[in-house]
Amino acid sequence: MMVCEYKPGLEGIPAAQSSISYVDGQKGILEYRGIRIEELAEKSTFLETAYLLIWGKLPSKEELETFEHEVRYHRRIKYRIRDMMKCFPESGHPMDALQASAAALGLFYSLRDLHNPVYIRDSVVRLIATIPTMVAAFQLMRKGNDPVRPRDDLDYSANFLYMLDEREPDPLMARIFDICLILQVEHTMNASTFSARVTASTLTDPYAVVASAVGTLGGPLHGGANEEVIQMLEKIGSVENVRPYIEDCLQSKSKIMGFGHRVYKVKDPRAIILQNLAEQLFEKFGHDKFYDIAQEMELVVEEKLGSKGIYPNIDFYSGLVYRKMGIPTDLFTPIFAIARVAGWLAHWKEQLAENRIFRPTQVYNGLHEITYTPIDKR
Ligand code: CMC
């Protein structure tokens, strides 16, 4: 067998062939099925983009209406899932609640039929439809309230915002939220997608695939960074404190949250769109002083780390958008999951189409031929 060089983090090593999305990290380009995200953010909706990613083409009007109808119809969660969630500790992180709930959903659909397109479609619809309901239900139940029933007259994003606090959202907010989901839905072979594909390659069910990916997304180096950005802005507190904060981070070699990316060596194109969305929200609903701190951070980080290709990533501005919508900080990553589930499912489908179980190798650097030492001699 060919011996390859070990690359920590598998940097630069292709883990799959995929036609779902494409990134050019030098030029700052991201495409879903060949379409630039800027165009999708302007003209598409989250559900239409999800359809594009999963089924490989933009839907016709009728196909889109059918898909939207199916998702709407499956939004309610089973009372047994809701009762299970009620038993979760209120202090637990919503990502853990989501991971457990997504896995539990699989208990109800244990007849795996991975060669059946109907099974694939039903699973896709069910997961896209119920994940937002689970996130909203946990949010209300941890405050001691009953979950709010989904509203059939509201579209996907407006309904999620409504379920969070039982108030119909402002239309601009709902549209901006929907664009955020479009921006977060897919991003080539990132950690959680890799996790989804590895799990999928064992031919387990899609609920296990999504649960494993949710677990991977939660870490602070991946989707969890958006929460940490807000905590960092809170800690910095004022524009004057930005420079000393960054200098401290550089000296102590700690990472500045919301900056840097394995692939992008320029500003993440999603961060550019999100920054613009944040500005639209500030114009309508009032300024946020955290935005001034963020802008100053961008300038100072560029000055200090621009030569290394460290610029804002998606998580830098998404938190500011969600904060302006009044969404609690620890729901930012579950919202990332609401979007990314469609990307994971597109990869699940693609993995199944040409499956071979993932079984990489390792570079063993341990000992050999060691004899067993009895316990009283150690
Ligand atoms: N702050 C300060 N220095 C940084 C940062 C940062 N945020 N990111 C990278 N660097 C430096 C790093 O110290 C290293 O320097 P040197 O070569 O001198 O040792 C160099 O840049 C390469 O960094 P790395 O950690 O080897 O790069 P990576 O590709 O393994 O990690 C990353 C990518 C995103 C995990 C990393 O940039 C990071 O930890 N960023 C902060 C966390 C964050 O914002 N994560 C969200 C990522 S985007 C969305 C997502 O994936 O969900």
Short mmCIF file of N, CA and C and ligand atoms in Angstrom, two decimals, residues 8-9 11 187 190-192 216-217 219-226 228-229 246 249-250 253-265 268 270 301 305 308-316 333 336 340, ligand 1:
data_model
loop_
_atom_site.label_atom_id
_atom_site.label_comp_id
_atom_site.label_asym_id
_atom_site.label_seq_id
_atom_site.Cartn_x
_atom_site.Cartn_y
_atom_site.Cartn_z
N PRO A 8 -1.98 16.51 9.94
CA PRO A 8 -2.90 16.77 11.05
C PRO A 8 -4.15 17.48 10.53
N GLY A 9 -5.29 17.07 11.02
CA GLY A 9 -6.56 17.67 10.58
C GLY A 9 -6.89 17.32 9.14
N GLU A 11 -5.58 18.08 6.54
CA GLU A 11 -5.54 19.27 5.69
C GLU A 11 -5.16 18.90 4.26
N HIS A 187 -21.27 23.76 3.39
CA HIS A 187 -19.93 24.30 3.21
C HIS A 187 -18.90 23.20 3.01
N ASN A 190 -16.52 20.27 5.75
CA ASN A 190 -16.22 20.77 7.09
C ASN A 190 -16.35 19.62 8.09
N ALA A 191 -16.01 19.89 9.36
CA ALA A 191 -15.94 18.81 10.35
C ALA A 191 -17.28 18.08 10.53
N SER A 192 -18.38 18.82 10.64
CA SER A 192 -19.66 18.14 10.91
C SER A 192 -20.14 17.36 9.67
N THR A 216 -20.82 17.20 16.43
CA THR A 216 -19.56 17.74 15.91
C THR A 216 -19.66 19.25 15.70
N LEU A 217 -20.82 19.69 15.27
CA LEU A 217 -20.99 21.13 15.00
C LEU A 217 -20.81 21.99 16.25
N GLY A 219 -18.79 22.22 18.73
CA GLY A 219 -17.50 22.64 19.31
C GLY A 219 -17.11 24.06 18.95
N PRO A 220 -16.35 24.73 19.84
CA PRO A 220 -16.00 26.14 19.62
C PRO A 220 -15.12 26.40 18.40
N LEU A 221 -14.45 25.37 17.88
CA LEU A 221 -13.66 25.62 16.68
C LEU A 221 -14.52 25.51 15.42
N HIS A 222 -15.77 25.06 15.59
CA HIS A 222 -16.66 24.89 14.43
C HIS A 222 -17.87 25.79 14.67
N GLY A 223 -19.08 25.24 14.67
CA GLY A 223 -20.29 26.07 14.77
C GLY A 223 -20.41 26.83 16.07
N GLY A 224 -19.78 26.29 17.14
CA GLY A 224 -19.89 26.93 18.45
C GLY A 224 -19.20 28.28 18.52
N ALA A 225 -18.43 28.63 17.48
CA ALA A 225 -17.69 29.90 17.52
C ALA A 225 -18.62 31.11 17.55
N ASN A 226 -19.82 30.99 16.96
CA ASN A 226 -20.69 32.17 16.90
C ASN A 226 -21.13 32.64 18.29
N GLU A 228 -19.28 32.18 21.00
CA GLU A 228 -18.07 32.70 21.66
C GLU A 228 -17.73 34.09 21.16
N VAL A 229 -18.14 34.41 19.93
CA VAL A 229 -17.89 35.76 19.40
C VAL A 229 -18.63 36.78 20.26
N ILE A 246 -6.69 42.21 21.49
CA ILE A 246 -6.10 41.40 20.41
C ILE A 246 -4.61 41.18 20.67
N CYS A 249 -4.32 38.42 23.08
CA CYS A 249 -4.58 37.11 22.45
C CYS A 249 -3.36 36.66 21.69
N LEU A 250 -2.74 37.57 20.96
CA LEU A 250 -1.60 37.18 20.13
C LEU A 250 -0.42 36.77 21.01
N LYS A 253 -1.08 33.48 22.49
CA LYS A 253 -1.33 32.52 21.41
C LYS A 253 -2.73 31.91 21.49
N SER A 254 -3.70 32.72 21.96
CA SER A 254 -5.07 32.18 21.96
C SER A 254 -5.79 32.67 20.70
N LYS A 255 -6.74 31.88 20.27
CA LYS A 255 -7.45 32.18 19.03
C LYS A 255 -8.45 33.31 19.23
N ILE A 256 -8.57 34.15 18.24
CA ILE A 256 -9.58 35.21 18.27
C ILE A 256 -10.81 34.64 17.57
N MET A 257 -11.90 34.54 18.30
CA MET A 257 -13.08 33.84 17.78
C MET A 257 -13.70 34.58 16.60
N GLY A 258 -14.18 33.80 15.63
CA GLY A 258 -14.82 34.41 14.46
C GLY A 258 -13.82 34.81 13.39
N PHE A 259 -12.56 34.49 13.59
CA PHE A 259 -11.54 34.80 12.58
C PHE A 259 -10.80 33.53 12.18
N GLY A 260 -10.36 33.52 10.91
CA GLY A 260 -9.56 32.40 10.43
C GLY A 260 -10.43 31.31 9.84
N HIS A 261 -9.85 30.60 8.91
CA HIS A 261 -10.58 29.50 8.28
C HIS A 261 -9.58 28.59 7.59
N ARG A 262 -9.86 27.29 7.64
CA ARG A 262 -8.96 26.35 6.98
C ARG A 262 -8.88 26.62 5.47
N VAL A 263 -9.99 27.03 4.88
CA VAL A 263 -10.01 27.17 3.42
C VAL A 263 -9.90 28.64 2.97
N TYR A 264 -10.66 29.53 3.61
CA TYR A 264 -10.64 30.93 3.15
C TYR A 264 -9.38 31.64 3.62
N LYS A 265 -8.71 32.28 2.70
CA LYS A 265 -7.56 33.11 3.07
C LYS A 265 -7.90 34.58 2.83
N ASP A 268 -14.45 35.73 4.44
CA ASP A 268 -15.46 34.73 4.09
C ASP A 268 -16.63 35.44 3.37
N ARG A 270 -19.58 34.71 3.11
CA ARG A 270 -20.81 34.69 3.93
C ARG A 270 -20.77 35.79 4.98
N VAL A 301 -7.38 43.09 13.50
CA VAL A 301 -6.95 41.73 13.14
C VAL A 301 -6.35 41.73 11.73
N LEU A 305 -2.89 40.22 11.42
CA LEU A 305 -2.88 38.84 10.93
C LEU A 305 -3.27 38.69 9.46
N LYS A 308 -1.30 36.53 7.24
CA LYS A 308 -1.44 35.07 7.40
C LYS A 308 -2.76 34.59 6.79
N GLY A 309 -3.52 35.54 6.22
CA GLY A 309 -4.82 35.16 5.63
C GLY A 309 -5.89 34.95 6.69
N ILE A 310 -5.78 35.67 7.80
CA ILE A 310 -6.81 35.53 8.85
C ILE A 310 -7.79 36.71 8.75
N TYR A 311 -9.02 36.39 8.37
CA TYR A 311 -10.08 37.39 8.19
C TYR A 311 -11.35 36.87 8.86
N PRO A 312 -12.39 37.72 8.95
CA PRO A 312 -13.63 37.24 9.59
C PRO A 312 -14.22 36.04 8.84
N ASN A 313 -14.72 35.08 9.61
CA ASN A 313 -15.44 33.95 9.00
C ASN A 313 -16.94 34.11 9.27
N ILE A 314 -17.72 33.15 8.86
CA ILE A 314 -19.19 33.25 8.95
C ILE A 314 -19.67 33.56 10.37
N ASP A 315 -18.93 33.02 11.36
CA ASP A 315 -19.41 33.15 12.74
C ASP A 315 -19.20 34.54 13.32
N PHE A 316 -18.42 35.37 12.65
CA PHE A 316 -18.14 36.68 13.24
C PHE A 316 -19.39 37.58 13.22
N THR A 333 -25.86 28.32 17.80
CA THR A 333 -25.34 27.10 17.16
C THR A 333 -26.48 26.15 16.78
N PHE A 336 -27.63 27.30 13.56
CA PHE A 336 -26.68 26.83 12.54
C PHE A 336 -27.07 25.39 12.13
N ARG A 340 -27.87 23.68 8.64
CA ARG A 340 -26.89 22.73 8.12
C ARG A 340 -27.47 21.32 7.94
N1 CMC B 1 -6.83 33.93 15.94
C1 CMC B 1 -5.49 34.03 15.97
N2 CMC B 1 -4.67 33.29 15.21
C2 CMC B 1 -5.24 32.44 14.35
C3 CMC B 1 -6.63 32.30 14.26
C4 CMC B 1 -7.44 33.09 15.09
N3 CMC B 1 -8.77 33.00 15.04
N4 CMC B 1 -6.92 31.36 13.34
C5 CMC B 1 -5.76 30.92 12.88
N5 CMC B 1 -4.73 31.57 13.49
C6 CMC B 1 -3.29 31.38 13.25
C7 CMC B 1 -2.78 30.20 14.08
O1 CMC B 1 -2.34 30.62 15.33
C8 CMC B 1 -1.69 29.68 13.20
O2 CMC B 1 -0.57 30.50 13.34
P1 CMC B 1 0.92 29.90 13.26
O3 CMC B 1 1.05 29.34 11.89
O4 CMC B 1 1.80 31.07 13.51
O5 CMC B 1 1.00 28.85 14.32
C9 CMC B 1 -2.23 29.88 11.79
O6 CMC B 1 -3.12 30.99 11.89
C10 CMC B 1 -2.99 28.68 11.25
O7 CMC B 1 -3.99 28.36 12.21
P2 CMC B 1 -4.56 26.90 12.46
O8 CMC B 1 -5.25 26.84 13.76
O9 CMC B 1 -3.48 25.89 12.18
O10 CMC B 1 -5.60 26.81 11.28
P3 CMC B 1 -6.68 25.69 11.09
O11 CMC B 1 -6.97 25.66 9.65
O12 CMC B 1 -6.28 24.42 11.76
O13 CMC B 1 -7.93 26.24 11.92
C11 CMC B 1 -9.85 27.47 12.51
C12 CMC B 1 -8.98 26.94 11.36
C13 CMC B 1 -11.13 28.01 11.95
C14 CMC B 1 -10.18 26.31 13.47
C15 CMC B 1 -9.04 28.55 13.25
O14 CMC B 1 -8.83 29.64 12.37
C16 CMC B 1 -9.73 29.01 14.52
O15 CMC B 1 -9.57 28.36 15.56
N6 CMC B 1 -10.52 30.13 14.47
C17 CMC B 1 -11.26 30.59 15.63
C18 CMC B 1 -12.51 29.76 15.83
C19 CMC B 1 -13.55 30.08 14.78
O16 CMC B 1 -13.85 31.22 14.49
N7 CMC B 1 -14.14 29.00 14.24
C20 CMC B 1 -15.18 29.10 13.21
C21 CMC B 1 -14.68 28.57 11.91
S1 CMC B 1 -15.66 28.99 10.50
C22 CMC B 1 -17.14 28.19 10.67
C23 CMC B 1 -17.15 26.77 11.01
O17 CMC B 1 -16.29 25.99 10.64
O18 CMC B 1 -18.11 26.41 11.68
#
